[in-house]
Amino acid sequence: SDLRPVTVIGLGPMGQAMATALMRAGHPVTLWNRTPSRADALVAGGANLAPTPAAAVAASQLTILSLTDYPAMYDILGPVASQPGALAGHTLVNLSSDTPDTSRQAAEWATGHGARFVTGGVMVPAPAIGTNEAYVFYSGAREAFQHSEPVLRIIGEPRYLGTDPGLAQLFYQAHLDVFLTCLSSLLHATALVTTAGVPPAEFLPGALTTLTDIPAMIGDGLELARALEAGEHPGDLSTTRMMGATAEHILRTSEALGVDVALPKAVRSHYERAVAAGHGDQDWTALYEVIRAQG
Ligand code: NDP
């Protein structure tokens, strides 16, 4: 193959899917994993299994890491970095999850050892890797990203956010913030209706329309973005006081039915504090004033 060699370190479900997609595209792929047996199927398909992390990094200019978190990267690459020059000139693309600050520190660490460091957050589950649905947020070293972009595109559509290495994980978490909160609310809502003897099947399909009603209400998000940036929350739609009354009812109903109250309490507190801060007659978007970082 005349395509550039790529090294993949970390062969959980995600790393395996990435290695598979890269091999299918024709790239020579070198692997390393703490548990070597997880490479068996890929090696049978033509991948090289490196005996050590240092050999894995040395095999390709570009190394993709897919690990549980960033401490795993230090466990694996720490001993490599202690060999002078072993990381120099190499591009490391870490697609493991962690906090933005951890990503920033790792970028400093890698750069200090002469490597170029790109961080990423994969936005789809492992089976979607290499399909049209896949997309990945990236940030960090711009030229290293651009040089790696044709390879990274095989994994999923790359969305580069900027040179701050923390941005990819910040975007990853922000998307997962929406996702996880919606999933918890669906389960909470199901628990509410089942107290009346209604089976989940009679509730859940209809409940999903509430999720799709959100884009119907806020459009493509740009009007909401404009309101949040301008701090303008005219009360011509759904006011904070009106929505807050409903938030209060959901909390009281949950309490009465013995269903978990943590989520409704958190939601109610946003409305309560927004009303207390004088936003009662404004649009619900005024919640942003109590939610966002103050000062
Ligand atoms: P796993 O946690 O299953 O993969 C773990 C990988 O990290 C394995 O290769 C494991 O090695 C290795 N590892 C963990 N700790 C260490 C350590 N201390 N030293 C050496 N190796 C270590 O994760 P996934 O493959 O599911 O995901 C990888 C990353 O992708 C995660 O950060 C995850 O958040 C993210 N992601 C995953 C998605 C998914 O659908 N799976 C979706 C979106 C993002 P070993 O095999 O030896 O245990």
Tab-separated table of C-alpha atoms and ligand atoms in Angstrom:
chain	number	residue	atom	x	y	z
A	1	SER	CA	0.000	0.000	0.000
A	2	ASP	CA	1.243	3.526	-0.687
A	3	LEU	CA	-1.076	4.962	1.971
A	4	ARG	CA	0.660	6.225	5.118
A	5	PRO	CA	1.086	3.824	8.035
A	6	VAL	CA	-1.038	4.479	11.117
A	7	THR	CA	-0.581	3.217	14.670
A	8	VAL	CA	-3.604	2.574	16.909
A	9	ILE	CA	-3.034	2.199	20.655
A	10	GLY	CA	-6.019	0.952	22.659
A	11	LEU	CA	-8.279	-1.802	21.388
A	12	GLY	CA	-11.514	-1.458	23.291
A	13	PRO	CA	-14.646	-1.502	21.111
A	14	MET	CA	-13.765	1.977	19.818
A	15	GLY	CA	-10.099	1.361	18.996
A	16	GLN	CA	-10.984	-1.913	17.273
A	17	ALA	CA	-13.585	-0.141	15.115
A	18	MET	CA	-11.048	2.555	14.167
A	19	ALA	CA	-8.340	0.037	13.281
A	20	THR	CA	-10.851	-1.929	11.207
A	21	ALA	CA	-11.925	1.176	9.266
A	22	LEU	CA	-8.311	2.231	8.617
A	23	MET	CA	-7.374	-1.257	7.393
A	24	ARG	CA	-10.460	-1.397	5.164
A	25	ALA	CA	-9.321	1.899	3.617
A	26	GLY	CA	-5.964	0.313	2.822
A	27	HIS	CA	-3.685	1.860	5.447
A	28	PRO	CA	-0.915	-0.272	6.939
A	29	VAL	CA	-1.934	-0.446	10.624
A	30	THR	CA	0.280	-1.147	13.628
A	31	LEU	CA	-1.386	-1.946	16.949
A	32	TRP	CA	-0.518	-2.036	20.602
A	33	ASN	CA	-2.840	-2.967	23.447
A	34	ARG	CA	-2.192	-3.761	27.118
A	35	THR	CA	-4.116	-7.000	26.631
A	36	PRO	CA	-2.535	-8.297	23.389
A	37	SER	CA	-5.275	-10.872	22.655
A	38	ARG	CA	-7.684	-8.055	21.795
A	39	ALA	CA	-5.613	-7.582	18.606
A	40	ASP	CA	-6.078	-11.184	17.422
A	41	ALA	CA	-8.838	-10.620	14.858
A	42	LEU	CA	-7.137	-7.498	13.472
A	43	VAL	CA	-3.780	-9.273	13.164
A	44	ALA	CA	-5.543	-12.084	11.319
A	45	GLY	CA	-6.831	-9.362	8.989
A	46	GLY	CA	-3.336	-8.061	8.268
A	47	ALA	CA	-2.448	-5.621	11.066
A	48	ASN	CA	0.980	-5.630	12.736
A	49	LEU	CA	1.061	-6.097	16.509
A	50	ALA	CA	3.960	-4.137	18.003
A	51	PRO	CA	5.801	-5.800	20.910
A	52	THR	CA	6.067	-2.560	22.914
A	53	PRO	CA	4.436	0.890	22.949
A	54	ALA	CA	7.778	2.364	21.800
A	55	ALA	CA	7.819	0.072	18.765
A	56	ALA	CA	4.198	0.967	18.029
A	57	VAL	CA	4.922	4.705	18.057
A	58	ALA	CA	8.077	4.231	15.989
A	59	ALA	CA	6.158	2.350	13.279
A	60	SER	CA	4.117	5.378	12.092
A	61	GLN	CA	4.376	9.140	12.084
A	62	LEU	CA	0.723	9.200	13.228
A	63	THR	CA	-0.486	7.420	16.369
A	64	ILE	CA	-4.155	7.352	17.357
A	65	LEU	CA	-4.939	6.603	21.016
A	66	SER	CA	-8.328	5.208	22.075
A	67	LEU	CA	-8.167	4.552	25.811
A	68	THR	CA	-10.484	4.732	28.796
A	69	ASP	CA	-8.989	8.045	29.920
A	70	TYR	CA	-5.812	10.145	29.846
A	71	PRO	CA	-4.076	8.432	32.809
A	72	ALA	CA	-3.995	5.331	30.587
A	73	MET	CA	-2.046	7.348	28.005
A	74	TYR	CA	0.623	8.246	30.590
A	75	ASP	CA	0.804	4.606	31.728
A	76	ILE	CA	1.536	3.580	28.127
A	77	LEU	CA	3.530	6.517	26.742
A	78	GLY	CA	5.307	7.637	29.930
A	79	PRO	CA	8.016	4.986	29.553
A	80	VAL	CA	8.283	5.811	25.821
A	81	ALA	CA	8.761	9.518	26.556
A	82	SER	CA	11.623	8.701	28.947
A	83	GLN	CA	13.622	7.413	25.963
A	84	PRO	CA	15.209	10.563	24.459
A	85	GLY	CA	13.674	11.505	21.118
A	86	ALA	CA	11.204	8.606	21.018
A	87	LEU	CA	8.180	10.901	20.567
A	88	ALA	CA	9.957	13.656	18.620
A	89	GLY	CA	8.288	14.478	15.298
A	90	HIS	CA	5.395	12.110	15.927
A	91	THR	CA	1.765	13.197	15.849
A	92	LEU	CA	-0.352	11.835	18.692
A	93	VAL	CA	-4.123	12.042	18.258
A	94	ASN	CA	-5.767	11.158	21.559
A	95	LEU	CA	-9.432	10.209	21.086
A	96	SER	CA	-9.904	9.179	24.737
A	97	SER	CA	-12.388	10.946	27.007
A	98	ASP	CA	-11.297	13.126	29.917
A	99	THR	CA	-11.659	16.687	31.170
A	100	PRO	CA	-10.621	19.690	29.037
A	101	ASP	CA	-7.870	20.598	31.525
A	102	THR	CA	-6.475	17.067	31.418
A	103	SER	CA	-6.314	17.369	27.602
A	104	ARG	CA	-4.507	20.720	27.894
A	105	GLN	CA	-1.926	19.309	30.322
A	106	ALA	CA	-1.386	16.302	28.056
A	107	ALA	CA	-0.783	18.615	25.093
A	108	GLU	CA	1.906	20.438	27.099
A	109	TRP	CA	3.421	17.125	28.163
A	110	ALA	CA	3.537	15.735	24.628
A	111	THR	CA	4.791	18.989	23.116
A	112	GLY	CA	7.513	19.027	25.777
A	113	HIS	CA	8.685	15.695	24.372
A	114	GLY	CA	8.748	17.009	20.798
A	115	ALA	CA	5.456	15.476	19.667
A	116	ARG	CA	2.518	17.212	18.000
A	117	PHE	CA	-0.661	16.674	19.976
A	118	VAL	CA	-4.258	16.674	18.767
A	119	THR	CA	-7.215	15.891	21.028
A	120	GLY	CA	-10.536	14.491	19.907
A	121	GLY	CA	-13.956	13.476	21.117
A	122	VAL	CA	-15.793	10.776	19.169
A	123	MET	CA	-19.494	11.566	18.923
A	124	VAL	CA	-20.869	8.191	17.804
A	125	PRO	CA	-20.863	4.663	19.232
A	126	ALA	CA	-18.230	2.201	18.019
A	127	PRO	CA	-20.458	0.440	15.413
A	128	ALA	CA	-20.957	3.778	13.593
A	129	ILE	CA	-17.204	4.370	13.111
A	130	GLY	CA	-16.371	4.631	9.408
A	131	THR	CA	-19.984	5.312	8.410
A	132	ASN	CA	-21.591	8.534	7.184
A	133	GLU	CA	-23.103	9.155	10.626
A	134	ALA	CA	-19.723	9.347	12.338
A	135	TYR	CA	-18.249	12.688	13.358
A	136	VAL	CA	-15.442	13.617	15.712
A	137	PHE	CA	-14.537	16.923	17.385
A	138	TYR	CA	-10.847	17.849	17.253
A	139	SER	CA	-8.723	20.595	18.747
A	140	GLY	CA	-5.067	21.359	19.352
A	141	ALA	CA	-2.111	21.597	16.969
A	142	ARG	CA	-3.600	22.926	13.718
A	143	GLU	CA	-0.951	21.852	11.213
A	144	ALA	CA	-0.711	18.377	12.697
A	145	PHE	CA	-4.495	18.093	12.454
A	146	GLN	CA	-4.505	19.264	8.834
A	147	HIS	CA	-1.743	16.823	7.927
A	148	SER	CA	-3.635	13.941	9.603
A	149	GLU	CA	-7.059	14.964	8.318
A	150	PRO	CA	-7.262	12.532	5.349
A	151	VAL	CA	-6.613	9.629	7.730
A	152	LEU	CA	-8.949	10.920	10.450
A	153	ARG	CA	-11.728	11.341	7.859
A	154	ILE	CA	-11.824	7.537	7.525
A	155	ILE	CA	-12.929	7.282	11.177
A	156	GLY	CA	-15.643	9.905	10.786
A	157	GLU	CA	-16.198	13.478	9.635
A	158	PRO	CA	-13.586	15.627	11.400
A	159	ARG	CA	-14.805	18.869	13.002
A	160	TYR	CA	-11.797	20.990	13.999
A	161	LEU	CA	-12.627	23.533	16.710
A	162	GLY	CA	-9.391	25.469	17.239
A	163	THR	CA	-5.935	25.354	18.747
A	164	ASP	CA	-7.024	25.169	22.427
A	165	PRO	CA	-6.471	21.458	23.186
A	166	GLY	CA	-9.340	21.526	25.714
A	167	LEU	CA	-12.022	22.425	23.152
A	168	ALA	CA	-12.648	18.933	21.784
A	169	GLN	CA	-13.449	17.472	25.197
A	170	LEU	CA	-15.467	20.562	26.155
A	171	PHE	CA	-17.667	20.093	23.053
A	172	TYR	CA	-17.832	16.347	23.643
A	173	GLN	CA	-19.061	16.906	27.188
A	174	ALA	CA	-21.481	19.661	26.167
A	175	HIS	CA	-23.149	17.318	23.663
A	176	LEU	CA	-23.201	14.494	26.194
A	177	ASP	CA	-24.674	16.949	28.731
A	178	VAL	CA	-27.729	17.372	26.470
A	179	PHE	CA	-27.824	13.649	25.678
A	180	LEU	CA	-27.493	12.291	29.214
A	181	THR	CA	-29.952	14.768	30.690
A	182	CYS	CA	-32.565	13.869	28.054
A	183	LEU	CA	-32.075	10.141	28.662
A	184	SER	CA	-32.498	10.563	32.427
A	185	SER	CA	-35.607	12.677	31.909
A	186	LEU	CA	-37.139	10.018	29.624
A	187	LEU	CA	-36.651	7.370	32.313
A	188	HIS	CA	-37.931	9.678	35.036
A	189	ALA	CA	-41.033	10.517	33.004
A	190	THR	CA	-41.652	6.834	32.337
A	191	ALA	CA	-41.435	6.136	36.065
A	192	LEU	CA	-44.084	8.820	36.669
A	193	VAL	CA	-46.694	7.373	34.299
A	194	THR	CA	-46.131	3.770	35.343
A	195	THR	CA	-47.245	4.684	38.885
A	196	ALA	CA	-50.758	4.924	37.393
A	197	GLY	CA	-50.492	1.394	35.966
A	198	VAL	CA	-49.673	2.632	32.452
A	199	PRO	CA	-47.094	0.382	30.752
A	200	PRO	CA	-43.962	2.105	29.355
A	201	ALA	CA	-44.984	1.075	25.799
A	202	GLU	CA	-48.040	3.318	26.017
A	203	PHE	CA	-45.939	6.289	26.997
A	204	LEU	CA	-42.474	6.208	25.432
A	205	PRO	CA	-43.255	6.473	21.690
A	206	GLY	CA	-45.346	9.580	22.339
A	207	ALA	CA	-42.767	11.030	24.733
A	208	LEU	CA	-40.210	11.038	21.937
A	209	THR	CA	-42.260	13.642	20.079
A	210	THR	CA	-41.477	16.030	22.937
A	211	LEU	CA	-37.795	15.719	22.024
A	212	THR	CA	-38.462	16.522	18.362
A	213	ASP	CA	-40.736	19.406	19.424
A	214	ILE	CA	-37.631	21.145	20.817
A	215	PRO	CA	-36.088	21.915	17.397
A	216	ALA	CA	-39.583	22.856	16.233
A	217	MET	CA	-39.691	25.404	19.082
A	218	ILE	CA	-36.159	26.826	18.869
A	219	GLY	CA	-35.462	26.376	15.156
A	220	ASP	CA	-31.823	25.877	14.177
A	221	GLY	CA	-30.588	27.340	17.474
A	222	LEU	CA	-29.340	30.621	16.018
A	223	GLU	CA	-32.248	32.707	17.296
A	224	LEU	CA	-31.729	31.202	20.761
A	225	ALA	CA	-27.994	31.889	20.453
A	226	ARG	CA	-28.704	35.526	19.586
A	227	ALA	CA	-31.029	35.913	22.599
A	228	LEU	CA	-28.469	34.361	24.959
A	229	GLU	CA	-25.627	36.521	23.656
A	230	ALA	CA	-27.680	39.702	23.808
A	231	GLY	CA	-29.180	38.831	27.200
A	232	GLU	CA	-32.597	39.606	25.696
A	233	HIS	CA	-35.437	37.465	26.976
A	234	PRO	CA	-38.700	39.181	25.991
A	235	GLY	CA	-41.677	37.567	27.679
A	236	ASP	CA	-43.731	37.122	24.521
A	237	LEU	CA	-43.474	33.319	24.442
A	238	SER	CA	-43.270	30.988	27.409
A	239	THR	CA	-42.428	32.959	30.527
A	240	THR	CA	-40.126	31.810	33.304
A	241	ARG	CA	-43.007	32.116	35.819
A	242	MET	CA	-45.359	29.947	33.722
A	243	MET	CA	-42.746	27.259	32.991
A	244	GLY	CA	-41.540	27.413	36.605
A	245	ALA	CA	-45.034	26.604	37.875
A	246	THR	CA	-44.965	23.433	35.775
A	247	ALA	CA	-41.474	22.580	37.057
A	248	GLU	CA	-42.885	22.930	40.597
A	249	HIS	CA	-45.824	20.623	39.763
A	250	ILE	CA	-43.489	17.954	38.367
A	251	LEU	CA	-41.449	18.075	41.575
A	252	ARG	CA	-44.541	17.839	43.827
A	253	THR	CA	-45.975	14.965	41.759
A	254	SER	CA	-42.658	13.093	41.854
A	255	GLU	CA	-42.519	13.524	45.643
A	256	ALA	CA	-46.103	12.347	46.077
A	257	LEU	CA	-45.521	9.265	43.898
A	258	GLY	CA	-42.222	8.319	45.502
A	259	VAL	CA	-40.334	8.768	42.219
A	260	ASP	CA	-36.771	10.137	42.363
A	261	VAL	CA	-36.730	13.928	42.841
A	262	ALA	CA	-33.101	14.842	42.046
A	263	LEU	CA	-33.728	15.847	38.438
A	264	PRO	CA	-37.019	17.751	38.986
A	265	LYS	CA	-35.403	19.547	41.952
A	266	ALA	CA	-32.505	20.693	39.779
A	267	VAL	CA	-34.868	21.937	37.063
A	268	ARG	CA	-37.179	23.654	39.571
A	269	SER	CA	-34.201	25.413	41.153
A	270	HIS	CA	-33.301	27.046	37.824
A	271	TYR	CA	-36.795	28.531	37.509
A	272	GLU	CA	-37.005	29.445	41.195
A	273	ARG	CA	-33.733	31.355	41.071
A	274	ALA	CA	-34.561	33.022	37.748
A	275	VAL	CA	-37.881	34.258	39.147
A	276	ALA	CA	-36.142	35.415	42.352
A	277	ALA	CA	-33.635	37.338	40.212
A	278	GLY	CA	-36.504	39.231	38.570
A	279	HIS	CA	-36.861	37.250	35.338
A	280	GLY	CA	-40.364	35.915	36.057
A	281	ASP	CA	-42.091	37.799	33.251
A	282	GLN	CA	-39.307	37.139	30.761
A	283	ASP	CA	-38.942	34.263	28.338
A	284	TRP	CA	-37.679	30.913	29.723
A	285	THR	CA	-34.331	31.646	28.027
A	286	ALA	CA	-33.626	33.903	31.045
A	287	LEU	CA	-32.701	30.697	32.920
A	288	TYR	CA	-29.359	31.116	31.201
A	289	GLU	CA	-28.656	34.057	33.511
A	290	VAL	CA	-28.662	31.760	36.564
A	291	ILE	CA	-27.152	28.706	34.867
A	292	ARG	CA	-24.061	30.204	33.270
A	293	ALA	CA	-20.860	30.885	35.193
A	294	GLN	CA	-21.211	34.075	37.190
A	295	GLY	CA	-18.639	36.832	37.407
B	1	NDP	P1	-12.735	0.916	26.799
B	1	NDP	O1	-12.700	1.526	28.140
B	1	NDP	O2	-13.419	-0.365	26.568
B	1	NDP	O3	-11.250	0.759	26.155
B	1	NDP	C1	-10.270	0.745	26.977
B	1	NDP	C2	-8.950	0.654	26.266
B	1	NDP	O4	-8.074	1.370	27.093
B	1	NDP	C3	-8.478	-0.781	26.185
B	1	NDP	O5	-7.596	-0.905	25.092
B	1	NDP	C4	-7.719	-0.913	27.501
B	1	NDP	O6	-6.732	-1.895	27.491
B	1	NDP	C5	-7.073	0.457	27.563
B	1	NDP	N1	-6.694	0.869	28.907
B	1	NDP	C6	-7.474	1.349	29.886
B	1	NDP	N2	-6.733	1.653	30.960
B	1	NDP	C7	-5.455	1.372	30.640
B	1	NDP	C8	-4.225	1.489	31.333
B	1	NDP	N3	-4.157	1.986	32.556
B	1	NDP	N4	-3.099	1.101	30.690
B	1	NDP	C9	-3.152	0.609	29.429
B	1	NDP	N5	-4.278	0.495	28.715
B	1	NDP	C10	-5.425	0.869	29.323
B	1	NDP	O7	-13.254	2.070	25.918
B	1	NDP	P2	-13.857	2.128	24.434
B	1	NDP	O8	-13.022	1.414	23.458
B	1	NDP	O9	-15.310	1.843	24.486
B	1	NDP	O10	-13.673	3.673	24.266
B	1	NDP	C11	-12.423	4.310	24.176
B	1	NDP	C12	-12.629	5.806	24.343
B	1	NDP	O11	-13.578	6.259	23.386
B	1	NDP	C13	-13.169	6.179	25.718
B	1	NDP	O12	-12.516	7.331	26.159
B	1	NDP	C14	-14.628	6.449	25.459
B	1	NDP	O13	-15.155	7.427	26.342
B	1	NDP	C15	-14.610	6.967	24.038
B	1	NDP	N6	-15.872	6.740	23.349
B	1	NDP	C16	-16.370	5.462	23.263
B	1	NDP	C17	-17.560	5.221	22.636
B	1	NDP	C18	-18.075	3.827	22.461
B	1	NDP	O14	-19.132	3.634	21.848
B	1	NDP	N7	-17.402	2.804	22.960
B	1	NDP	C19	-18.363	6.339	22.065
B	1	NDP	C20	-17.721	7.621	22.141
B	1	NDP	C21	-16.533	7.795	22.790
B	1	NDP	P3	-7.136	-3.431	27.831
B	1	NDP	O15	-7.753	-3.979	26.572
B	1	NDP	O16	-5.851	-4.054	28.185
B	1	NDP	O17	-8.107	-3.363	28.981
